CSV table of C-alpha atoms and ligand atoms in Angstrom, one decimal:
chain,number,residue,atom,x,y,z
Y,1,MET,CA,0.4,-0.1,-0.5
Y,2,ALA,CA,3.0,2.7,1.4
Y,3,ILE,CA,5.4,1.6,-2.0
Y,4,SER,CA,2.4,2.0,-4.6
Y,5,ILE,CA,1.3,5.4,-2.8
Y,6,THR,CA,4.8,6.8,-3.0
Y,7,LEU,CA,5.2,5.2,-6.4
Y,8,THR,CA,2.2,6.9,-7.5
Y,9,LEU,CA,3.4,10.2,-6.2
Y,10,ASN,CA,6.5,9.8,-8.1
Y,11,ILE,CA,4.7,9.1,-11.3
Y,12,GLY,CA,2.7,12.3,-10.5
Y,13,ILE,CA,6.0,14.4,-10.0
Y,14,LEU,CA,6.9,13.2,-13.2
Y,15,LEU,CA,4.0,14.3,-15.5
Y,16,LEU,CA,4.1,17.5,-13.5
Y,17,TRP,CA,7.9,18.3,-14.5
Y,18,GLY,CA,7.3,16.6,-17.9
Y,19,LEU,CA,4.5,19.1,-18.1
Y,20,LYS,CA,6.4,22.0,-17.3
Y,21,ALA,CA,9.6,21.0,-19.3
Y,22,SER,CA,7.2,21.3,-21.8
Y,23,SER,CA,5.4,24.3,-21.5
Y,24,SER,CA,7.9,26.5,-20.7
Y,25,SER,CA,9.8,25.5,-24.5
Y,26,ALA,CA,7.0,25.7,-26.9
Y,27,CYS,CA,7.4,28.8,-28.3
Y,28,ASN,CA,3.8,28.9,-30.7
Y,29,PHE,CA,4.8,31.8,-32.7
Y,30,PRO,CA,2.4,33.2,-34.2
Y,31,ALA,CA,4.2,35.0,-37.2
Y,32,VAL,CA,7.3,34.1,-39.0
Y,33,PHE,CA,9.5,37.5,-40.4
Y,34,ASN,CA,11.9,36.2,-42.6
Y,35,PHE,CA,15.2,38.2,-44.9
Y,36,GLY,CA,17.3,36.6,-47.1
Y,37,ASP,CA,18.0,36.1,-50.9
Y,38,SER,CA,16.2,34.0,-53.2
Y,39,ASN,CA,17.1,30.7,-50.9
Y,40,SER,CA,14.0,32.2,-49.4
Y,41,ASP,CA,12.3,34.3,-51.7
Y,42,THR,CA,8.6,33.2,-51.7
Y,43,GLY,CA,7.9,35.7,-54.5
Y,44,GLY,CA,9.7,38.9,-53.6
Y,45,LEU,CA,11.8,39.4,-56.8
Y,46,SER,CA,8.4,38.0,-59.3
Y,47,SER,CA,6.2,40.6,-57.6
Y,48,ALA,CA,9.2,43.2,-58.5
Y,49,PHE,CA,10.4,42.4,-61.7
Y,50,GLY,CA,8.0,39.5,-63.5
Y,51,PRO,CA,7.5,36.1,-62.0
Y,52,ALA,CA,9.6,32.9,-61.8
Y,53,PRO,CA,8.8,31.2,-65.1
Y,54,PRO,CA,7.8,27.7,-65.5
Y,55,PRO,CA,9.2,25.1,-65.0
Y,56,ASN,CA,9.9,26.7,-61.4
Y,57,GLY,CA,7.0,25.2,-59.6
Y,58,GLU,CA,6.7,21.7,-61.2
Y,59,THR,CA,6.7,19.4,-58.6
Y,60,PHE,CA,4.3,21.8,-55.6
Y,61,PHE,CA,2.1,24.3,-57.0
Y,62,GLY,CA,2.2,23.5,-60.1
Y,63,LYS,CA,2.7,26.4,-61.3
Y,64,PRO,CA,5.3,29.2,-61.1
Y,65,ALA,CA,5.2,30.3,-57.2
Y,66,GLY,CA,7.8,33.0,-57.4
Y,67,ARG,CA,10.2,30.9,-55.8
Y,68,TYR,CA,13.3,29.4,-57.8
Y,69,SER,CA,13.1,25.7,-57.2
Y,70,ASP,CA,10.4,23.1,-58.8
Y,71,GLY,CA,8.8,23.4,-55.2
Y,72,ARG,CA,8.7,25.0,-51.5
Y,73,LEU,CA,11.8,26.6,-49.8
Y,74,ILE,CA,13.5,26.0,-46.8
Y,75,ILE,CA,11.1,28.7,-45.7
Y,76,ASP,CA,8.5,27.3,-46.5
Y,77,PHE,CA,9.4,24.0,-44.3
Y,78,ILE,CA,10.1,26.3,-41.3
Y,79,ALA,CA,6.8,28.3,-41.9
Y,80,ASN,CA,4.8,25.1,-41.4
Y,81,GLY,CA,6.7,23.8,-39.5
Y,82,VAL,CA,5.7,26.2,-36.4
Y,83,GLY,CA,2.2,25.3,-37.6
Y,84,LEU,CA,1.9,28.2,-39.9
Y,85,PRO,CA,1.2,28.9,-43.2
Y,86,TYR,CA,3.7,30.0,-46.4
Y,87,LEU,CA,4.5,33.4,-46.5
Y,88,SER,CA,3.2,35.8,-48.8
Y,89,ALA,CA,6.2,38.6,-50.3
Y,90,TYR,CA,5.8,41.5,-48.8
Y,91,LEU,CA,6.0,43.1,-52.2
Y,92,ASN,CA,3.4,40.8,-53.1
Y,93,SER,CA,0.2,43.1,-53.8
Y,94,ILE,CA,-2.2,40.5,-55.3
Y,95,GLY,CA,-3.5,37.9,-53.3
Y,96,ALA,CA,-0.7,38.1,-50.2
Y,97,ASN,CA,-1.8,37.2,-47.0
Y,98,PHE,CA,0.1,38.5,-44.0
Y,99,SER,CA,-1.8,37.4,-41.2
Y,100,HIS,CA,1.1,35.3,-39.9
Y,101,GLY,CA,4.4,37.3,-41.2
Y,102,ALA,CA,5.5,38.4,-44.1
Y,103,ASN,CA,8.9,37.8,-46.2
Y,104,PHE,CA,11.2,40.2,-47.0
Y,105,ALA,CA,13.5,38.0,-49.2
Y,106,THR,CA,14.3,38.7,-52.7
Y,107,ALA,CA,16.2,36.5,-55.2
Y,108,GLY,CA,19.8,38.5,-55.5
Y,109,SER,CA,19.5,40.3,-52.7
Y,110,THR,CA,22.7,40.9,-50.8
Y,111,ILE,CA,23.4,42.2,-47.5
Y,112,ARG,CA,25.3,45.3,-48.6
Y,113,ARG,CA,23.9,47.9,-51.0
Y,114,GLN,CA,25.7,46.8,-54.4
Y,115,ASN,CA,26.9,49.9,-56.4
Y,116,THR,CA,25.4,47.9,-59.9
Y,117,THR,CA,21.8,48.0,-61.4
Y,118,LEU,CA,19.8,44.3,-60.6
Y,119,PHE,CA,19.9,44.9,-65.0
Y,120,GLN,CA,24.1,45.3,-64.7
Y,121,SER,CA,24.7,42.3,-62.3
Y,122,GLY,CA,21.8,41.0,-61.5
Y,123,PHE,CA,21.6,41.8,-57.8
Y,124,SER,CA,18.5,42.9,-56.1
Y,125,PRO,CA,18.2,46.4,-55.3
Y,126,PHE,CA,16.2,45.1,-51.7
Y,127,SER,CA,19.5,44.6,-49.9
Y,128,LEU,CA,19.3,43.7,-46.2
Y,129,ASP,CA,19.0,47.4,-45.2
Y,130,VAL,CA,16.1,48.1,-47.8
Y,131,GLN,CA,14.3,45.0,-46.4
Y,132,THR,CA,14.6,45.7,-42.5
Y,133,TRP,CA,12.9,49.5,-43.8
Y,134,GLN,CA,10.7,47.5,-45.3
Y,135,PHE,CA,9.7,45.7,-42.0
Y,136,SER,CA,9.5,48.8,-40.4
Y,137,GLN,CA,7.1,50.3,-43.0
Y,138,PHE,CA,5.1,47.2,-42.5
Y,139,LYS,CA,5.1,47.2,-39.2
Y,140,SER,CA,3.9,50.8,-38.6
Y,141,ARG,CA,1.5,50.4,-41.5
Y,142,SER,CA,-0.3,47.3,-40.5
Y,143,LEU,CA,-0.8,48.4,-37.1
Y,144,LEU,CA,-2.8,51.3,-38.5
Y,145,VAL,CA,-4.6,49.3,-41.5
Y,146,TYR,CA,-5.5,46.6,-38.6
Y,147,LYS,CA,-7.4,49.2,-36.4
Y,148,GLN,CA,-10.1,49.9,-39.5
Y,149,GLY,CA,-11.4,46.2,-38.7
Y,150,GLY,CA,-13.0,44.1,-41.2
Y,151,VAL,CA,-11.4,42.2,-43.8
Y,152,PHE,CA,-7.7,44.0,-42.7
Y,153,GLN,CA,-8.0,41.8,-38.9
Y,154,ASP,CA,-7.8,38.2,-41.3
Y,155,LEU,CA,-4.4,40.1,-43.7
Y,156,LEU,CA,-2.5,41.2,-41.0
Y,157,PRO,CA,-1.0,40.5,-37.9
Y,158,LYS,CA,-2.2,41.6,-34.2
Y,159,GLU,CA,-0.3,43.9,-33.1
Y,160,ASP,CA,1.2,41.3,-30.1
Y,161,TYR,CA,2.9,39.5,-32.9
Y,162,PHE,CA,5.3,41.6,-33.7
Y,163,SER,CA,7.7,40.7,-30.3
Y,164,ARG,CA,6.5,36.6,-30.1
Y,165,ALA,CA,7.3,36.4,-33.8
Y,166,LEU,CA,10.7,34.4,-35.1
Y,167,TYR,CA,12.4,36.4,-37.6
Y,168,THR,CA,14.6,34.5,-40.0
Y,169,PHE,CA,17.4,34.8,-41.8
Y,170,ASP,CA,19.2,33.2,-44.5
Y,171,ILE,CA,21.6,36.1,-46.8
Y,172,GLY,CA,25.1,36.6,-47.2
Y,173,GLN,CA,26.2,34.2,-50.2
Y,174,ASN,CA,25.2,37.0,-52.8
Y,175,ASP,CA,27.5,39.4,-51.0
Y,176,LEU,CA,30.9,37.2,-51.1
Y,177,THR,CA,29.6,35.5,-54.9
Y,178,SER,CA,29.5,39.5,-56.0
Y,179,GLY,CA,32.8,40.1,-55.0
Y,180,TYR,CA,33.9,37.1,-57.0
Y,181,PHE,CA,31.8,37.8,-60.3
Y,182,SER,CA,33.2,41.7,-60.4
Y,183,ASN,CA,36.9,40.1,-60.5
Y,184,MET,CA,37.9,40.3,-57.1
Y,185,SER,CA,41.1,38.5,-55.5
Y,186,ALA,CA,40.3,36.1,-52.7
Y,187,GLU,CA,41.8,38.1,-50.6
Y,188,GLU,CA,39.6,41.3,-51.6
Y,189,VAL,CA,36.5,39.3,-51.3
Y,190,LYS,CA,38.1,38.3,-47.5
Y,191,ALA,CA,38.6,42.1,-46.9
Y,192,THR,CA,34.8,42.6,-47.3
Y,193,ILE,CA,33.4,40.2,-44.8
Y,194,PRO,CA,34.0,42.4,-42.2
Y,195,ASP,CA,31.7,45.7,-43.4
Y,196,ILE,CA,29.4,42.8,-44.3
Y,197,LEU,CA,29.1,41.7,-41.0
Y,198,ASN,CA,28.9,45.3,-39.6
Y,199,LYS,CA,25.5,45.3,-42.0
Y,200,PHE,CA,24.4,42.7,-40.5
Y,201,THR,CA,24.6,43.9,-37.0
Y,202,ILE,CA,23.2,47.1,-38.2
Y,203,ALA,CA,20.1,45.1,-39.5
Y,204,ILE,CA,19.5,42.7,-36.5
Y,205,GLN,CA,19.7,46.0,-34.4
Y,206,SER,CA,17.3,47.7,-36.5
Y,207,ILE,CA,14.6,44.8,-35.9
Y,208,TYR,CA,15.3,44.5,-32.0
Y,209,GLY,CA,14.7,48.2,-31.7
Y,210,GLU,CA,10.9,47.4,-33.5
Y,211,GLY,CA,10.5,44.3,-31.0
Y,212,GLY,CA,12.0,41.6,-32.6
Y,213,ARG,CA,13.0,39.3,-30.1
Y,214,TYR,CA,13.2,35.3,-31.5
Y,215,PHE,CA,16.4,35.4,-34.3
Y,216,TRP,CA,17.0,32.1,-36.6
Y,217,ILE,CA,20.0,33.1,-38.6
Y,218,HIS,CA,21.0,29.9,-41.6
Y,219,ASN,CA,24.6,30.8,-42.0
Y,220,THR,CA,25.7,30.8,-46.0
Y,221,GLY,CA,25.5,27.9,-48.1
Y,222,PRO,CA,29.0,25.8,-49.8
Y,223,PHE,CA,28.8,28.1,-52.7
Y,224,GLY,CA,31.4,26.2,-54.6
Y,225,CYS,CA,29.3,23.1,-55.3
Y,226,LEU,CA,26.9,25.6,-57.2
Y,227,PRO,CA,27.3,25.2,-61.0
Y,228,TYR,CA,26.4,29.2,-61.6
Y,229,VAL,CA,30.1,29.7,-59.2
Y,230,LEU,CA,31.9,27.1,-61.0
Y,231,ASP,CA,30.8,27.8,-64.5
Y,232,ARG,CA,31.4,31.2,-64.5
Y,233,ILE,CA,35.0,31.8,-62.1
Y,234,PRO,CA,37.5,29.5,-63.3
Y,235,ILE,CA,39.9,27.7,-61.1
Y,236,LEU,CA,42.5,25.5,-61.7
Y,237,ALA,CA,41.6,21.5,-61.1
Y,238,SER,CA,44.1,21.3,-58.2
Y,239,GLN,CA,41.3,23.7,-56.4
Y,240,VAL,CA,38.8,20.9,-57.3
Y,241,ASP,CA,37.9,18.8,-54.0
Y,242,ARG,CA,36.8,15.1,-54.0
Y,243,ALA,CA,32.8,16.5,-54.3
Y,244,GLY,CA,33.7,18.6,-57.1
Y,245,CYS,CA,33.3,21.7,-55.5
Y,246,GLY,CA,35.5,24.4,-56.2
Y,247,ALA,CA,37.2,24.3,-52.5
Y,248,PRO,CA,38.5,28.0,-52.7
Y,249,PHE,CA,34.9,29.3,-52.8
Y,250,ASN,CA,33.9,26.7,-49.8
Y,251,GLU,CA,36.7,28.2,-47.8
Y,252,MET,CA,35.8,31.4,-48.0
Y,253,ALA,CA,32.0,31.2,-47.2
Y,254,GLN,CA,33.8,28.8,-44.2
Y,255,LEU,CA,35.3,31.9,-43.1
Y,256,PHE,CA,32.3,34.4,-43.5
Y,257,ASN,CA,30.3,31.4,-41.3
Y,258,GLU,CA,33.2,31.3,-38.3
Y,259,LYS,CA,32.6,35.4,-38.2
Y,260,LEU,CA,29.0,35.3,-38.6
Y,261,LYS,CA,28.9,33.1,-35.6
Y,262,LYS,CA,31.2,35.5,-33.6
Y,263,THR,CA,28.6,38.7,-34.6
Y,264,VAL,CA,25.9,36.7,-33.6
Y,265,ASP,CA,27.8,35.9,-30.0
Y,266,GLN,CA,28.2,39.5,-29.9
Y,267,LEU,CA,24.4,40.5,-30.5
Y,268,ARG,CA,23.6,38.2,-27.9
Y,269,GLU,CA,25.6,40.5,-25.5
Y,270,GLN,CA,24.3,43.3,-27.2
Y,271,LEU,CA,20.9,42.7,-27.3
Y,272,PRO,CA,20.0,40.8,-24.0
Y,273,LEU,CA,16.3,40.6,-24.5
Y,274,ALA,CA,16.8,38.7,-27.5
Y,275,VAL,CA,17.7,35.0,-28.1
Y,276,PHE,CA,19.4,33.8,-30.7
Y,277,THR,CA,19.9,30.1,-32.8
Y,278,TYR,CA,22.7,30.0,-35.5
Y,279,VAL,CA,22.0,27.3,-37.6
Y,280,ASP,CA,24.4,25.5,-40.0
Y,281,VAL,CA,22.8,25.1,-43.0
Y,282,TYR,CA,26.4,24.6,-44.6
Y,283,SER,CA,27.1,21.2,-43.4
Y,284,VAL,CA,23.8,19.7,-44.2
Y,285,LYS,CA,24.1,21.2,-48.0
Y,286,TYR,CA,27.6,19.8,-47.9
Y,287,SER,CA,26.9,16.2,-46.9
Y,288,LEU,CA,24.0,16.7,-49.4
Y,289,VAL,CA,26.5,17.2,-52.1
Y,290,SER,CA,29.7,15.1,-51.2
Y,291,GLN,CA,27.6,12.1,-50.0
Y,292,PRO,CA,24.3,12.2,-52.4
Y,293,ARG,CA,23.7,8.5,-52.4
Y,294,LYS,CA,23.8,7.8,-48.8
Y,295,PHE,CA,20.4,10.0,-48.8
Y,296,GLY,CA,18.8,8.8,-52.2
Y,297,PHE,CA,20.0,11.5,-54.8
Y,298,GLY,CA,22.6,12.1,-57.3
Y,299,HIS,CA,24.3,13.8,-59.3
Y,300,PRO,CA,24.4,16.6,-57.1
Y,301,LEU,CA,26.5,19.1,-59.2
Y,302,VAL,CA,24.6,18.7,-62.3
Y,303,ALA,CA,21.1,21.5,-62.2
Y,304,CYS,CA,18.1,19.4,-63.3
Y,305,CYS,CA,16.5,22.4,-64.7
Y,306,GLY,CA,18.7,23.6,-67.5
Y,307,HIS,CA,20.5,24.0,-71.3
Y,308,GLY,CA,23.7,21.9,-71.6
Y,309,GLY,CA,27.3,22.0,-70.5
Y,310,LYS,CA,28.9,19.8,-67.8
Y,311,TYR,CA,27.1,20.8,-65.5
Y,312,ASN,CA,23.4,21.4,-67.6
Y,313,TYR,CA,24.0,25.2,-66.8
Y,314,ASN,CA,24.2,28.1,-69.6
Y,315,ILE,CA,24.0,31.7,-67.9
Y,316,HIS,CA,22.2,32.1,-71.7
Y,317,ALA,CA,19.7,30.0,-71.2
Y,318,GLY,CA,18.9,29.2,-67.7
Y,319,CYS,CA,15.9,27.3,-66.1
Y,320,GLY,CA,13.1,28.8,-68.0
Y,321,LYS,CA,14.5,30.2,-70.7
Y,322,THR,CA,12.4,30.4,-73.9
Y,323,ILE,CA,13.2,30.9,-77.9
Y,324,THR,CA,11.2,31.7,-80.8
Y,325,VAL,CA,11.7,29.6,-83.6
Y,326,ASN,CA,10.1,30.5,-86.5
Y,327,GLY,CA,7.4,32.4,-84.9
Y,328,THR,CA,7.0,29.3,-82.3
Y,329,GLN,CA,7.8,29.4,-78.9
Y,330,GLN,CA,10.7,26.4,-77.4
Y,331,LEU,CA,11.5,25.9,-74.2
Y,332,LEU,CA,15.6,26.1,-73.7
Y,333,GLY,CA,16.1,25.4,-70.6
Y,334,LYS,CA,14.3,22.4,-69.4
Y,335,SER,CA,13.3,20.0,-66.4
Y,336,CYS,CA,14.9,16.9,-66.1
Y,337,GLY,CA,11.9,15.5,-64.9
Y,338,LYS,CA,13.3,13.9,-61.9
Y,339,PRO,CA,13.8,17.0,-59.4
Y,340,LEU,CA,12.8,14.3,-56.3
Y,341,THR,CA,16.4,12.4,-56.4
Y,342,ARG,CA,18.4,15.6,-57.5
Y,343,VAL,CA,20.1,18.0,-55.5
Y,344,ASN,CA,20.3,21.2,-57.3
Y,345,TRP,CA,17.4,22.5,-59.7
Y,346,ASP,CA,18.6,25.3,-61.9
Y,347,GLY,CA,22.7,25.8,-61.3
Y,348,VAL,CA,22.3,28.2,-58.1
Y,349,HIS,CA,19.2,26.6,-56.2
Y,350,TYR,CA,18.2,23.8,-54.4
Y,351,THR,CA,15.5,21.1,-55.3
Y,352,GLU,CA,12.1,21.2,-52.9
Y,353,ALA,CA,13.7,17.4,-52.2
Y,354,ALA,CA,16.8,18.8,-51.3
Y,355,ASN,CA,14.9,21.4,-49.7
Y,356,LYS,CA,12.9,19.0,-47.0
Y,357,PHE,CA,16.2,17.1,-46.6
Y,358,VAL,CA,18.3,20.1,-45.0
Y,359,PHE,CA,15.2,21.4,-43.0
Y,360,ASP,CA,14.4,17.5,-41.4
Y,361,GLN,CA,18.2,17.7,-40.5
Y,362,ILE,CA,18.2,21.5,-38.6
Y,363,SER,CA,14.7,21.4,-37.3
Y,364,GLU,CA,15.3,19.6,-34.1
Y,365,GLY,CA,18.5,21.6,-33.3
Y,366,ALA,CA,21.2,19.1,-34.2
Y,367,PHE,CA,22.8,22.2,-36.7
Y,368,SER,CA,22.0,25.0,-34.4
Y,369,ASP,CA,24.4,27.0,-31.8
Y,370,PRO,CA,22.6,26.5,-28.9
Y,371,THR,CA,20.9,22.8,-30.1
Y,372,ILE,CA,17.9,23.6,-29.8
Y,373,PRO,CA,14.4,22.5,-32.3
Y,374,LEU,CA,13.0,25.0,-33.7
Y,375,THR,CA,9.4,25.2,-32.4
Y,376,MET,CA,11.7,26.1,-29.2
Y,377,ALA,CA,14.0,28.8,-30.5
Y,378,CYS,CA,11.8,31.7,-28.1
Y,379,ASN,CA,13.5,30.0,-25.1
Y,380,LYS,CA,17.6,31.0,-23.8
Y,381,HIS,CA,19.5,27.7,-23.7
Y,382,ARG,CA,22.6,29.4,-22.3
I,1,NAG,C1,29.6,51.2,-52.8
I,1,NAG,O1,30.5,52.3,-53.2
I,1,NAG,C2,31.0,52.4,-51.8
I,1,NAG,C3,31.3,54.1,-52.3
I,1,NAG,O2,33.1,54.3,-53.1
I,1,NAG,C4,31.9,52.0,-50.6
I,1,NAG,O3,32.1,52.3,-49.5
I,1,NAG,C5,31.0,50.7,-51.1
I,1,NAG,O4,31.9,49.9,-50.0
I,1,NAG,C6,30.6,49.9,-52.5
I,1,NAG,N1,29.6,48.7,-51.7
I,1,NAG,C7,30.0,47.7,-52.6
I,1,NAG,C8,28.8,46.1,-52.5
I,1,NAG,O5,31.3,47.5,-53.2
I,2,NAG,C1,-5.7,34.7,-43.8
I,2,NAG,O1,-4.9,33.8,-43.7
I,2,NAG,C2,-5.5,33.2,-42.3
I,2,NAG,C3,-4.5,32.0,-42.2
I,2,NAG,O2,-4.4,31.1,-42.6
I,2,NAG,C4,-6.8,32.7,-42.2
I,2,NAG,O3,-7.4,32.2,-41.0
I,2,NAG,C5,-7.0,34.2,-42.9
I,2,NAG,O4,-8.6,33.8,-43.0
I,2,NAG,C6,-6.9,34.8,-44.2
I,2,NAG,N1,-7.3,36.1,-44.4
I,2,NAG,C7,-8.4,36.1,-46.0
I,2,NAG,C8,-8.8,37.0,-45.9
I,2,NAG,O5,-8.7,34.9,-46.5
I,3,NAG,C1,36.3,40.4,-65.0
I,3,NAG,O1,37.3,39.7,-65.9
I,3,NAG,C2,36.4,39.2,-67.3
I,3,NAG,C3,37.9,39.0,-67.9
I,3,NAG,O2,38.6,40.0,-67.9
I,3,NAG,C4,35.8,40.4,-67.9
I,3,NAG,O3,35.4,39.9,-69.0
I,3,NAG,C5,34.5,41.5,-67.3
I,3,NAG,O4,34.2,42.4,-67.7
I,3,NAG,C6,35.5,41.7,-65.8
I,3,NAG,N1,34.4,41.8,-65.1
I,3,NAG,C7,34.3,43.2,-64.4
I,3,NAG,C8,32.4,43.5,-63.3
I,3,NAG,O5,35.2,44.0,-64.2
I,4,NAG,C1,12.1,27.9,-90.0
I,4,NAG,O1,11.5,27.9,-91.1
I,4,NAG,C2,12.7,27.8,-92.2
I,4,NAG,C3,11.6,27.6,-93.9
I,4,NAG,O2,10.7,27.0,-93.6
I,4,NAG,C4,13.4,26.5,-92.5
I,4,NAG,O3,14.0,26.7,-93.3
I,4,NAG,C5,14.1,26.3,-90.8
I,4,NAG,O4,14.8,25.0,-91.4
I,4,NAG,C6,13.2,26.6,-90.2
I,4,NAG,N1,14.5,27.0,-88.8
I,4,NAG,C7,14.1,25.8,-87.9
I,4,NAG,C8,15.2,26.2,-86.8
I,4,NAG,O5,12.8,24.7,-87.4
């Protein structure tokens, strides 16, 4: 009798303890605000400069959906992973629904402002500083318009969502590639990293100043494994690693990531009310490219959608490129038809299958600092 009472009590205490642990950790983020480049663009560049053409979107949406992929991006899996719908692009004025967040990312975005136009260099005018101004505008106007009631309350976030939301970042790759594309040496690119990270810090401070508290920051991927880099920037055969990637580019990405991680550590000290999660997507992407078979993938360096060459990538005939022959349109940049087993979609971006793989690897915290799951990224674990 006495034993069974003790047991029951113990089980009760264990249950209570378990409940307490789980209730103090699930964040229930009511919104996600994302900042970034094409790796997380859900329609921004398409809204401003014309749509991503078919066959983008062929796997999941069945039509182009503003994303440079055959389907969903990591940010789509993140939004769903915290129980929210896909994010509308801030720049999309038609059919957008911002009730659970907004996406400020556009393809070609950099952290630093570029001194060239999109038409000259392909880099977006919506650099990270511009994205933070857009966020600030989004916040102040949506708070005003929400008060008008009616349909606006079904389209815009509630006031308290801004301080409870998850703020996600995936940007920096284009700052590094833009250096290489403008013929900088590795030393010169390296010398730009402190300024890039300084601008990144300013952006985070600005969002913190607007009340943002929970920050989820992806590091930059192994861009030395992307056809558009391998095709455009010549390197020596001795600089190609065992996976077929350009080692100097990946070393630059890793150097950037090391410094980004330190920058995030500094931000933790500067902004004591914030919670930062640094997520090592580099390692996940590199393991996928270097050991594709282990994970059910093949041809990691060959674009699924493209037109010819060693990497099925041609800058003049990208995915979805059409030409007019004798008055009829022909698709040059075609899909391989099997993006489910492919890593690279169009020479620049990952397939939905690869994006899902990355999300599955990072969502439980195995690649995060600190190692906490996405759904608990509002808790300080230090
Ligand atoms: C753009 O030009 C300004 C002024 O010369 C310079 O300070 C800045 O670093 C340049 N930005 C980039 C991305 O090269
Ligand atoms: C916007 O999305 C939310 C969440 O999915 C939904 O509840 C709301 O009805 C949508 N608003 C409109 C106007 O469709
Ligand atoms: C970089 O160098 C190449 C080869 O010399 C040249 O064709 C190209 O115009 C240069 N690009 C820039 C942005 O200076
Ligand atoms: C276009 O039409 C002309 C005249 O009919 C024909 O000679 C030519 O082969 C056609 N070109 C292609 C690429 O089909």
